Coordinates of C-alpha atoms in Angstrom, one line a residue:
Chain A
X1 CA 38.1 -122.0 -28.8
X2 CA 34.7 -122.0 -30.2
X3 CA 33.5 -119.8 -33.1
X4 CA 31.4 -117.4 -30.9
X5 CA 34.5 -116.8 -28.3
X6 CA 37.2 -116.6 -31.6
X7 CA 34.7 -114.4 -32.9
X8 CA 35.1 -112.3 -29.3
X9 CA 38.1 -112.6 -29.1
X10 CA 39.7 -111.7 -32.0
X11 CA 36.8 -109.2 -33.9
X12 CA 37.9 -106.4 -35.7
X13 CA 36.9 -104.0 -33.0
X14 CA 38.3 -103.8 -28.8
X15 CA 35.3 -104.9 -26.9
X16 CA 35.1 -104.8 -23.1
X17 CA 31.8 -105.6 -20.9
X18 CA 31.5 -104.0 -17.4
X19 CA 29.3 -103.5 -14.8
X20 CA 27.1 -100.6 -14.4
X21 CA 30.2 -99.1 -12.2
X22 CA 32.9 -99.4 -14.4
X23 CA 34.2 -102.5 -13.3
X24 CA 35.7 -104.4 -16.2
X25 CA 34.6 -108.0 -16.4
X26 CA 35.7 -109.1 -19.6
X27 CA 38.5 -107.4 -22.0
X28 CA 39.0 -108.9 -25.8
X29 CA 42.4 -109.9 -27.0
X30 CA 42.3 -107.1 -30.0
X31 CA 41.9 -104.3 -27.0
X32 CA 44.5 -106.1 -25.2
X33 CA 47.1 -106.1 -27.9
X34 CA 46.0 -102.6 -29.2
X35 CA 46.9 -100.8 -25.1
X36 CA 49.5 -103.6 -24.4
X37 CA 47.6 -103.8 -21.1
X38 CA 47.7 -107.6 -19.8
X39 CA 44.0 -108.9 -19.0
X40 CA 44.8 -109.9 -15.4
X41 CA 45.9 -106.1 -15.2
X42 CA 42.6 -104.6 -16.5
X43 CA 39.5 -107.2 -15.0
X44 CA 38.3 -105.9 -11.4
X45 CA 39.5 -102.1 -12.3
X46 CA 37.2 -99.1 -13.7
X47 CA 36.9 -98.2 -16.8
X48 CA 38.0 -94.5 -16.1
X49 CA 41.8 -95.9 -14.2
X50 CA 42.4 -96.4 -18.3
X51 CA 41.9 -92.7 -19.2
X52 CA 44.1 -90.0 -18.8
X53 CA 43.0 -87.1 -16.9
X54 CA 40.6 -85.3 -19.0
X55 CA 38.9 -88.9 -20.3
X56 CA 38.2 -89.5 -16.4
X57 CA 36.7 -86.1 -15.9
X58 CA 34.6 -87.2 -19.2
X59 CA 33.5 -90.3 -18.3
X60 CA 32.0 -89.1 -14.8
X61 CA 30.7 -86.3 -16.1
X62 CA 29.1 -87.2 -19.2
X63 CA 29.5 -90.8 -20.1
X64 CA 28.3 -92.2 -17.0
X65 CA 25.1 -90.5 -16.3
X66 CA 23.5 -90.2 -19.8
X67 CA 24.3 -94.0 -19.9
X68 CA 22.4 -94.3 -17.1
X69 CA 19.8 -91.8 -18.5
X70 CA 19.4 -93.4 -21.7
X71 CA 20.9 -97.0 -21.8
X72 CA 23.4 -96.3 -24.8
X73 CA 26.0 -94.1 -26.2
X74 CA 27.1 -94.0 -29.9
X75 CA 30.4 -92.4 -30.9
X76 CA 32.3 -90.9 -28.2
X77 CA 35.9 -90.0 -28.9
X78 CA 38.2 -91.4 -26.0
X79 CA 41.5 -91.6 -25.5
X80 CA 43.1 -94.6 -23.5
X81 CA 45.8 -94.6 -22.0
X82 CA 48.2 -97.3 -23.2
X83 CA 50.8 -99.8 -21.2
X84 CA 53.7 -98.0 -22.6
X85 CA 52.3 -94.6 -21.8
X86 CA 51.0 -93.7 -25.3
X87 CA 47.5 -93.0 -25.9
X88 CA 45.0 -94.6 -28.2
X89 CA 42.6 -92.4 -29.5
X90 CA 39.3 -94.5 -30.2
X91 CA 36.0 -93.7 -30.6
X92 CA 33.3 -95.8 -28.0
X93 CA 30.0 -97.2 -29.0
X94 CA 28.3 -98.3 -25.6
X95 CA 25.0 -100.1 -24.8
X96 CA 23.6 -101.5 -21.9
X97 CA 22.7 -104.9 -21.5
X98 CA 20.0 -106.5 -19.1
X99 CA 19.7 -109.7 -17.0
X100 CA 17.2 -112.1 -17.2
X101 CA 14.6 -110.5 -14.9
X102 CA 15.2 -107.1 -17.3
X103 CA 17.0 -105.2 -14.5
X104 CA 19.9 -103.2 -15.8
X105 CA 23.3 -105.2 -15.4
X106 CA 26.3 -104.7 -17.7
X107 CA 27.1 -102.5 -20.2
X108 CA 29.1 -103.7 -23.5
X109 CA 31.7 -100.9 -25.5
X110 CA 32.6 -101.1 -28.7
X111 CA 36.3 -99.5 -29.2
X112 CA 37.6 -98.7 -32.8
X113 CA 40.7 -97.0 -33.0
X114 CA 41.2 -94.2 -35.0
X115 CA 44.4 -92.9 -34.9
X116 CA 44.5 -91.3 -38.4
X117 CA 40.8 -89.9 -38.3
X118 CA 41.6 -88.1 -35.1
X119 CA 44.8 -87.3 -36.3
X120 CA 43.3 -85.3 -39.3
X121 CA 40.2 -84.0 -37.2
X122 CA 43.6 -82.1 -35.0
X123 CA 45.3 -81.0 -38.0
X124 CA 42.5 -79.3 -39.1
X125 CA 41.8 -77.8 -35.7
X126 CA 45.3 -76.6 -35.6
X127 CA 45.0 -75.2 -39.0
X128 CA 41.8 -73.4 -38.2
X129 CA 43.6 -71.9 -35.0
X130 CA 46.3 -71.1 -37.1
X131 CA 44.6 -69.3 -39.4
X132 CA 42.3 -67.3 -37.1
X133 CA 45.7 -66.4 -35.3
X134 CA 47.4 -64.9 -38.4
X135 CA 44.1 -63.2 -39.5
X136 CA 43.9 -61.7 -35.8
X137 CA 47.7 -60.6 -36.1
X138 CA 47.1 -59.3 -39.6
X139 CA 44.5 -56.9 -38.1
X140 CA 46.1 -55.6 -35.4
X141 CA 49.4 -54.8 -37.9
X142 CA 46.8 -52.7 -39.5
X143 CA 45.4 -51.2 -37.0
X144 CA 48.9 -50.1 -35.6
X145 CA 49.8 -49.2 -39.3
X146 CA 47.0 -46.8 -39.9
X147 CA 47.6 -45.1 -36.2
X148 CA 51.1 -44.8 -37.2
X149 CA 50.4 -43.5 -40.7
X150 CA 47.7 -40.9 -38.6
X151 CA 50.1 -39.4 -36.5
X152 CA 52.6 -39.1 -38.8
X153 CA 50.3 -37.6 -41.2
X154 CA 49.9 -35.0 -38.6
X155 CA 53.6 -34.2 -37.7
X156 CA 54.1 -34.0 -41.2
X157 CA 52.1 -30.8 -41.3
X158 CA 53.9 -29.2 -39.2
X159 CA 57.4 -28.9 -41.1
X160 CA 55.0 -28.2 -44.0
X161 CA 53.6 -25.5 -42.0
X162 CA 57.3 -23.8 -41.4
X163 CA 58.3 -24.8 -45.2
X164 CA 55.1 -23.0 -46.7
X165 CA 55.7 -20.1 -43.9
X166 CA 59.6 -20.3 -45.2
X167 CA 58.8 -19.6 -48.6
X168 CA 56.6 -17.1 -48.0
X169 CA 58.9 -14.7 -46.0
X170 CA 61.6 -16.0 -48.6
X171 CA 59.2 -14.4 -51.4
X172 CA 59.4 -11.0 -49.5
X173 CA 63.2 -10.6 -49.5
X174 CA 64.2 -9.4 -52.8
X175 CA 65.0 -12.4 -55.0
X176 CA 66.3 -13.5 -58.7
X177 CA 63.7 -14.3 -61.5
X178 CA 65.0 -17.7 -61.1
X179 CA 64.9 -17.4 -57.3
X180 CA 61.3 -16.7 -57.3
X181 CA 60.4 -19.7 -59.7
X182 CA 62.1 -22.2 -57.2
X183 CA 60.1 -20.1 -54.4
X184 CA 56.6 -21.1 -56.3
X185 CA 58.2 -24.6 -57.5
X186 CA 58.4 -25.5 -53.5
X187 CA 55.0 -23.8 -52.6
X188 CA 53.6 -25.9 -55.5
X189 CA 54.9 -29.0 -53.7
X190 CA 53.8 -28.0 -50.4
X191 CA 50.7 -27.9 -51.8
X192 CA 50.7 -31.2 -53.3
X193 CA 52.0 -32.6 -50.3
X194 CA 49.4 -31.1 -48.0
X195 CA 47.2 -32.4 -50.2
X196 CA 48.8 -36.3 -50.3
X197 CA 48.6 -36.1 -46.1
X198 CA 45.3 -34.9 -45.9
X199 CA 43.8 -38.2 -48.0
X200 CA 46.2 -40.3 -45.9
X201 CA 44.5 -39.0 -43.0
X202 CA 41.1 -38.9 -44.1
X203 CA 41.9 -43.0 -45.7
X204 CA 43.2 -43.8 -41.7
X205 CA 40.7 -41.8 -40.1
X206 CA 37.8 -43.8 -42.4
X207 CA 39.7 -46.8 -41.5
X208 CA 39.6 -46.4 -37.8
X209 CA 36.4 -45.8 -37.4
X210 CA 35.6 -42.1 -36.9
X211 CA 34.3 -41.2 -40.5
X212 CA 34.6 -38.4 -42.1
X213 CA 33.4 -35.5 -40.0
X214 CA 32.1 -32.4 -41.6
X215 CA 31.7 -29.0 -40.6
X216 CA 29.0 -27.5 -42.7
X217 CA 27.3 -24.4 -42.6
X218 CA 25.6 -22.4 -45.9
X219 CA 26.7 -18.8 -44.3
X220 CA 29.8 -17.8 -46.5
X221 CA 30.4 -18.2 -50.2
X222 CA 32.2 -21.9 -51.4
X223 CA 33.3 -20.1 -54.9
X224 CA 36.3 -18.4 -53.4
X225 CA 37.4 -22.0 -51.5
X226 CA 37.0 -23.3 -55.6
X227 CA 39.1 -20.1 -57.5
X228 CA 41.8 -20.9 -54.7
X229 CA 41.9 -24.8 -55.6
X230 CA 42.2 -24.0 -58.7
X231 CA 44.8 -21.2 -58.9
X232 CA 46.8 -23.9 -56.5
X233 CA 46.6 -26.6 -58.9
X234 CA 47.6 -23.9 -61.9
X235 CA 50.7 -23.1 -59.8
X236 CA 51.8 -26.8 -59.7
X237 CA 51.1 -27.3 -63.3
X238 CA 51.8 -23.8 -65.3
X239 CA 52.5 -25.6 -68.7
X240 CA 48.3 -27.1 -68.7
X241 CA 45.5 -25.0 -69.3
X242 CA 42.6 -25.1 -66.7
X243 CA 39.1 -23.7 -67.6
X244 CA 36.6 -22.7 -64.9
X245 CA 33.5 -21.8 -64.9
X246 CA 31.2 -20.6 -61.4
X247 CA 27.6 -20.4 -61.4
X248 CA 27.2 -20.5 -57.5
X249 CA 23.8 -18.2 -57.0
X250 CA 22.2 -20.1 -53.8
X251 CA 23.8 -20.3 -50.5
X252 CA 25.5 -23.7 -50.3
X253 CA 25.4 -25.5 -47.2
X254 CA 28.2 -27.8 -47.2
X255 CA 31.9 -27.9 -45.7
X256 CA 33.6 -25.6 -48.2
X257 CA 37.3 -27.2 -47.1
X258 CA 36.0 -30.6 -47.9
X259 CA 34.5 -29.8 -51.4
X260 CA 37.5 -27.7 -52.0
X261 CA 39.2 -31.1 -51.7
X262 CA 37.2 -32.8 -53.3
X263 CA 38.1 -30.6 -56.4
X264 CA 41.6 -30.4 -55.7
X265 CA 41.3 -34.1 -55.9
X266 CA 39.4 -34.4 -59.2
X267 CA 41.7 -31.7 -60.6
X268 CA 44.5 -33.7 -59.7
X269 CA 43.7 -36.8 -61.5
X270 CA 42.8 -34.9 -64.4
X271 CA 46.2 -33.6 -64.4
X272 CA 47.8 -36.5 -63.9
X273 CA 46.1 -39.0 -66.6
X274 CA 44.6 -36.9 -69.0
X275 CA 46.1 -35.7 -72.4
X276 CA 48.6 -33.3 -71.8
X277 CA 48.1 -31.4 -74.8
X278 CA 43.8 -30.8 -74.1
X279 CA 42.6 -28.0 -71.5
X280 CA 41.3 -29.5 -68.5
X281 CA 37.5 -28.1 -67.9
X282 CA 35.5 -27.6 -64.2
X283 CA 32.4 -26.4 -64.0
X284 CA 30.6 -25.8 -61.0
X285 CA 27.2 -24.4 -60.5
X286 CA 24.1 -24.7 -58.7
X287 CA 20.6 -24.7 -60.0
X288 CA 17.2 -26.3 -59.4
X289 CA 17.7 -27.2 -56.0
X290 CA 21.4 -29.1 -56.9
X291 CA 25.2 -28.4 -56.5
X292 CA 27.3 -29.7 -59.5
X293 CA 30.7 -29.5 -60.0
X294 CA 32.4 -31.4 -62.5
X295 CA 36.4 -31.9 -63.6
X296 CA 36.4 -32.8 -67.1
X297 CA 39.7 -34.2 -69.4
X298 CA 40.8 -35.3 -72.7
X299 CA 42.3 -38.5 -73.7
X300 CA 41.8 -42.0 -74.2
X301 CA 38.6 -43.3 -72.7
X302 CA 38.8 -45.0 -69.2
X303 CA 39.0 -49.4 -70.1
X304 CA 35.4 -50.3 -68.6
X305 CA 37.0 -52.8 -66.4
X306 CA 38.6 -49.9 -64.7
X307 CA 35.8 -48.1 -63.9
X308 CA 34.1 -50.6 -61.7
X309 CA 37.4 -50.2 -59.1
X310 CA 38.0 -46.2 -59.7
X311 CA 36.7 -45.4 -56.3
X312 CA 38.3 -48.3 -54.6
X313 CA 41.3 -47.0 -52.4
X314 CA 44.9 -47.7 -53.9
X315 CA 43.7 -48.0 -56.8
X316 CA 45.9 -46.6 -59.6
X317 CA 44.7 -47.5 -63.0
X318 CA 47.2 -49.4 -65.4
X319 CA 49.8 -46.5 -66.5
X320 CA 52.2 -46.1 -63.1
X321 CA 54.2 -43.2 -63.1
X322 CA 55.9 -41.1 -60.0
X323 CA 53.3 -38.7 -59.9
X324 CA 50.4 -41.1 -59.4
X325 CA 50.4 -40.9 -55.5
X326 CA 49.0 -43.1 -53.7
X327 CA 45.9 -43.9 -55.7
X328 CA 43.6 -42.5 -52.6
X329 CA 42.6 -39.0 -53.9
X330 CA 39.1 -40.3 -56.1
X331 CA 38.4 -42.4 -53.2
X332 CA 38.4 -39.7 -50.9
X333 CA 36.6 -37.6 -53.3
X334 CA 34.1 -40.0 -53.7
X335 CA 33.4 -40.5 -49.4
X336 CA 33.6 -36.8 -49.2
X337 CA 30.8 -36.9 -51.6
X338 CA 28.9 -39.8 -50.0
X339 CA 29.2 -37.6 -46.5
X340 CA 27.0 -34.7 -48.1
X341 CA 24.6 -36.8 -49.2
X342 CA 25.5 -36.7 -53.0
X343 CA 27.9 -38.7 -55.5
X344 CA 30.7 -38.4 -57.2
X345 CA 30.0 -40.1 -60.9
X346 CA 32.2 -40.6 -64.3
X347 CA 31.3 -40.9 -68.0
X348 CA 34.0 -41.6 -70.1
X349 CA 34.2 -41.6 -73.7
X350 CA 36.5 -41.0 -76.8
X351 CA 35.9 -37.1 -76.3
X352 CA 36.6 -36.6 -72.5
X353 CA 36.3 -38.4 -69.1
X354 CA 34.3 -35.8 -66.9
X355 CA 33.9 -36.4 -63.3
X356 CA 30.6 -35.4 -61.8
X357 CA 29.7 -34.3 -58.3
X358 CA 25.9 -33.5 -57.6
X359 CA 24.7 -32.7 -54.2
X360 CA 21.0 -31.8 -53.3
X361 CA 20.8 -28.6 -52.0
X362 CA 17.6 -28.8 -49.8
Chain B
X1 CA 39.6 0.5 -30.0
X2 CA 40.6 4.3 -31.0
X3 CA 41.2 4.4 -34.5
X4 CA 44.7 6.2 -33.8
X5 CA 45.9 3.6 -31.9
X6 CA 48.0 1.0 -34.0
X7 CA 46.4 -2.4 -32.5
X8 CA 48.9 -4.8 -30.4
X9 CA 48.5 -8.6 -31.5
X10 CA 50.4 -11.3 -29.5
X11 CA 51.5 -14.2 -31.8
X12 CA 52.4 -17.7 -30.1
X13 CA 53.5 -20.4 -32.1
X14 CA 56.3 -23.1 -31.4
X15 CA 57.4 -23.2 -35.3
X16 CA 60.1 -20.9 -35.7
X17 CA 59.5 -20.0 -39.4
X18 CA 55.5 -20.2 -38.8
X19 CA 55.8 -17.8 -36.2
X20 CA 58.0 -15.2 -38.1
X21 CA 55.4 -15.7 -41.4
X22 CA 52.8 -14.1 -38.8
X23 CA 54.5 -11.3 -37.2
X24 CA 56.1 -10.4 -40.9
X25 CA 52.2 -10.6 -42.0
X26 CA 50.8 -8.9 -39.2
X27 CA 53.6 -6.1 -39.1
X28 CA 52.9 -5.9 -42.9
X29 CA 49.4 -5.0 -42.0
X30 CA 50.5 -2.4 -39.4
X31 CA 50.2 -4.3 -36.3
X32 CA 52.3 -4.0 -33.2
X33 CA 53.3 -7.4 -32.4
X34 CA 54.8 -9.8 -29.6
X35 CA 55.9 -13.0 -29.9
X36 CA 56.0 -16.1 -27.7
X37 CA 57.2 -19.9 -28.5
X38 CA 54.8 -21.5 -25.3
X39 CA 51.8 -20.7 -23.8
X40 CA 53.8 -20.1 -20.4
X41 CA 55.4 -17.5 -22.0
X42 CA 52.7 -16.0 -23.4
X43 CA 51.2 -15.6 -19.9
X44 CA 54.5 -14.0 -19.1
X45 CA 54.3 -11.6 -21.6
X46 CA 50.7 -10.6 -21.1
X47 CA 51.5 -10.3 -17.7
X48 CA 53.9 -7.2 -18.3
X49 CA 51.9 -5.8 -21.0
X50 CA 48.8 -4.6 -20.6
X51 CA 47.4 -3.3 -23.7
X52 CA 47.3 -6.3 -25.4
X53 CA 43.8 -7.1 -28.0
X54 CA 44.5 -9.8 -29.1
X55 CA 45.9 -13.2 -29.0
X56 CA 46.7 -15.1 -32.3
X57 CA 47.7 -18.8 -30.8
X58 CA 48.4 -22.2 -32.2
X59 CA 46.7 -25.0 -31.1
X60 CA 49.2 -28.0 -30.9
X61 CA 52.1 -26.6 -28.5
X62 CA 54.6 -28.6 -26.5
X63 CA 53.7 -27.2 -22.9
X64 CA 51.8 -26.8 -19.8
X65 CA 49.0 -25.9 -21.9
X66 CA 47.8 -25.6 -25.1
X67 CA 46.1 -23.7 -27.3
X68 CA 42.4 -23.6 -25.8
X69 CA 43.6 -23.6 -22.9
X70 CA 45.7 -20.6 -23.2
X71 CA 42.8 -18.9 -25.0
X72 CA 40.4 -20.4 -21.8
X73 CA 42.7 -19.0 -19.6
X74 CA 43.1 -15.5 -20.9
X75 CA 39.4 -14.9 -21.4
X76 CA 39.0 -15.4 -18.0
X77 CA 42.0 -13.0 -16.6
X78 CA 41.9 -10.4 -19.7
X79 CA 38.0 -10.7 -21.0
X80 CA 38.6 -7.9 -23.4
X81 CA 41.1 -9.7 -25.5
X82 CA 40.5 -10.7 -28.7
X83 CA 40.8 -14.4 -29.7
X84 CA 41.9 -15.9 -32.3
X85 CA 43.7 -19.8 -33.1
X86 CA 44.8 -21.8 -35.8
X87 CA 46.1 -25.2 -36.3
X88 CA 47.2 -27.2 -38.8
X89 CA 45.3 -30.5 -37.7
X90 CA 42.5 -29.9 -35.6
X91 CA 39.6 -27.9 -36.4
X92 CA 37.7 -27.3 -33.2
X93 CA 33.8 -25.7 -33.6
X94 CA 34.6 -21.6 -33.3
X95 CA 32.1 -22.6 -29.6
X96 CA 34.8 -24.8 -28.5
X97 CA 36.6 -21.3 -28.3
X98 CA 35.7 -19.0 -25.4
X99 CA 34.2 -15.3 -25.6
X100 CA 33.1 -15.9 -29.7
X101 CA 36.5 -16.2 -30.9
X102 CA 37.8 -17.5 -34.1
X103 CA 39.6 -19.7 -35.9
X104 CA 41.1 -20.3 -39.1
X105 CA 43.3 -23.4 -40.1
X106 CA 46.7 -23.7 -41.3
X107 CA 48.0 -23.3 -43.9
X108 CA 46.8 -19.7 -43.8
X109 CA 45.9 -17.3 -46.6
X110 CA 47.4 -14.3 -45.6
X111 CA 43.9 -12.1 -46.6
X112 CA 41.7 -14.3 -44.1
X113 CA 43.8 -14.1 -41.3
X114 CA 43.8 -10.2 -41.4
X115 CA 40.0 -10.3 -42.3
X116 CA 39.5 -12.6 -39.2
X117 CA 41.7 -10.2 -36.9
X118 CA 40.2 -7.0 -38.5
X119 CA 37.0 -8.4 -37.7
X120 CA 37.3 -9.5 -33.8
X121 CA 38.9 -6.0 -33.1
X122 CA 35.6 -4.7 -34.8
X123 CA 33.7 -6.1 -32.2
X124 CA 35.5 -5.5 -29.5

């Protein structure tokens, strides 16, 4: 064997030359022992009667005509098929060749196998898929996980409706000193709980898209909707002192229920995590052409690395304790704020931790 | 409405304990008042009174109809009743409700619902 055909024969790469057809002419012996094809087997047939299906479709659709189109073809990933029915995945390097009088004539392939490269490129693939597949399951949980907390939020009200009614006709019938307590014990916690469902719902109404929706209108006074939020909290929590103060002078044109939970909100954290031992302060008032109401506490100072995430929903701070809730009620307060075009804003300092919430007027 | 005349409210609601809380509160106030678990059997009952003024509904009712549709359909066979609903969830735009009636959410204080009653009697 001379060096040039050794050098055909046996180079480091298949190599096959064909006519423009596909017709194979000549096949090397590395291509031949790589698809265990025999060479009698493969000269005289096409090209594409050694690719499954989808390489056949390939090669008529693409291969063939932009090799025709422009004379070469660098890198296409093909899969042949093998004697024993495997498949070698390979990538092609084609170029045409030309006879003497420079008419088109054969074309010569380059074949490298790349079992492993193609192997990976899959993997990947299949890890992508994967991963898009568990991020699309994830979602739709959580979609069905906020409908599901939605409507049960809304049953809930209803045996919280009869409870609160309940207690009510209870209170009428003549009862104990003791019996009485209980009776504003459980209309506390009615409260409370109306309260927990009502952020749950807003938090899975936010969540599915429909926004906070608010019914404003200026014509009736919002200090009433306030004294109530705050005599409800003061039922819940008898042994703390609350101090209000109303300045309300201008008409106010906002949804009174919503800032009434926006308070009961603020006045609910305060409760929770400030010092038990130091009056919690609200103030609310309206002048120059602004609404403020603030919710001001003693204690330690919030850590500044808390304060970043206060608004974030489930957030809870560091110190858990049963009565924390769900962590959603500044977050709420803080998109109830956004909704009327205002903010909800802290300072926090040795002396107090104040929540603000300013609203233009106007 | 003469003044004389103690006022007749009919109260539907499908809670139990919801719907005794507003006859005891309406009785309280001096009301007469009817009661009715459904909407069908509201119609049933304004159907053999007929000095009903007004109609103090839930919203959310197991049912042929609900709510609006109970007050929809009593404005259009008894115009001169009085409307007023409540619900615990939903808090429809006072238009949503025919003939400029009210509404007034649940959980109720006791001196708003009165207030809102007193008041469509007023203008009736």
């Amino acid at each position: 064997m001379s060096a040039s055909d050794d050098w055909f024969e046996n180079a480091p790469c298949g190599l096959i030359l064909m006519k423009r057809d596909g017709i194979i002419l000549r096949a090397n012996r590395t291509f031949i022992a790589w698809t265990g094809h025999e060479l009698q087997s493969l000269v005289g047939k096409r090209l594409p009667d050694f690719l499954p299906i989808a390489g056949k479709i390939f090669y008529d659709t693409h291969f063939a005509p932009l090799m025709h189109l422009q004379e070469h073809f660098d890198e296409v990933a093909l899969d042949f098929a093998c004697a024993g029915g495997n498949r070698m995945p390979a990538l092609v390097n084609a170029i045409e060749g030309r006879d003497e009088e420079g008419r088109p004539g054969f074309i010569r392939l380059a074949i490298f196998r790349t079992a492993d490269r193609r192997l990976y490129e899959r993997n990947l693939l299949d890890a992508r898929d994967r991963a898009e597949e568990t991020v699309r399951v994830e979602r739709e949980v959580s979609e069905l996980r906020e409908q599901f907390i939605a409507v049960l939020g809304h049953d809930m009200r209803n045996p919280l409706a009869s409870i609160a009614s309940g207690m009510r006709l209870l209170g009428k019938e003549p009862v104990s000193e003791r019996g009485r307590r209980v009776i504003e014990l459980v209309e506390g916690s009615v409260i409370r709980a109306a309260g927990l469902i009502d952020n749950v719902l807003d938090f899975a109404r936010g969540r599915l898209g429909g926004g906070l929706t608010l019914s404003r209108d200026a014509r009736e006074p919002l200090e009433p909707v306030l004294r109530q939020v705050v005599d409800e909290l003061r039922s819940i929590a008898p042994e703390r002192i609350v101090l209000a103060e109303y300045e309300l002078d201008d008409p106010i044109d906002c949804d009174r229920g919503r800032i009434g939970q926006l308070l009961s909100n603020l006045l609910g954290n305060a409760l929770t995590h400030g010092a038990k031992d130091k009056p919690v302060r609200v103030l609310a008032g309206s002048e120059a052409g602004t609404l403020r109401i603030s919710v001001a506490n003693g204690g330690a100072p919030i850590p500044v690395a808390t304060m970043a995430r206060l608004f974030q929903p489930f957030f809870r701070g560091q110190v858990r304790s049963n009565r924390d809730g769900l962590g959603l009620g500044l977050h709420i307060a803080s998109e109830i704020a956004k909704a009327h075009g205002g903010v909800l804003e802290v300072t926090s300092n040795r002396l107090e931790t104040r929540f603000t919430f300013t609203m233009p007027l106007a | 409405m003469p003044n004389d005349q103690r006022a007749l409210v009919l109260v539907v609601e499908d809670e139990a304990l919801v719907r005794m809380h507003g006859c005891d509160l309406l009785e309280s106030a001096g009301f007469e008042v009817l009661e009715a678990e459904t909407a069908d059997e509201a119609v049933a009952l304004l159907e053999k009174h007929g000095d009903v003024h007004l109609l103090f509904s839930d919203i959310d009712m197991p049912g042929s109809m609900d709510g609006i549709q109970l007050a929809e359909l009593v404005h259009e066979r008894w115009p001169n009743i009085g409307l007023l609903l409540t619900s615990g969830h939903r808090r429809p735009q006072e238009t949503d409700i025919p003939d400029e009636g009210k509404f007034i959410s649940k959980p109720w204080r006791e001196g708003d619902v009165l207030d809102k009653i007193r008041a469509i009697l007023a203008g009736k």
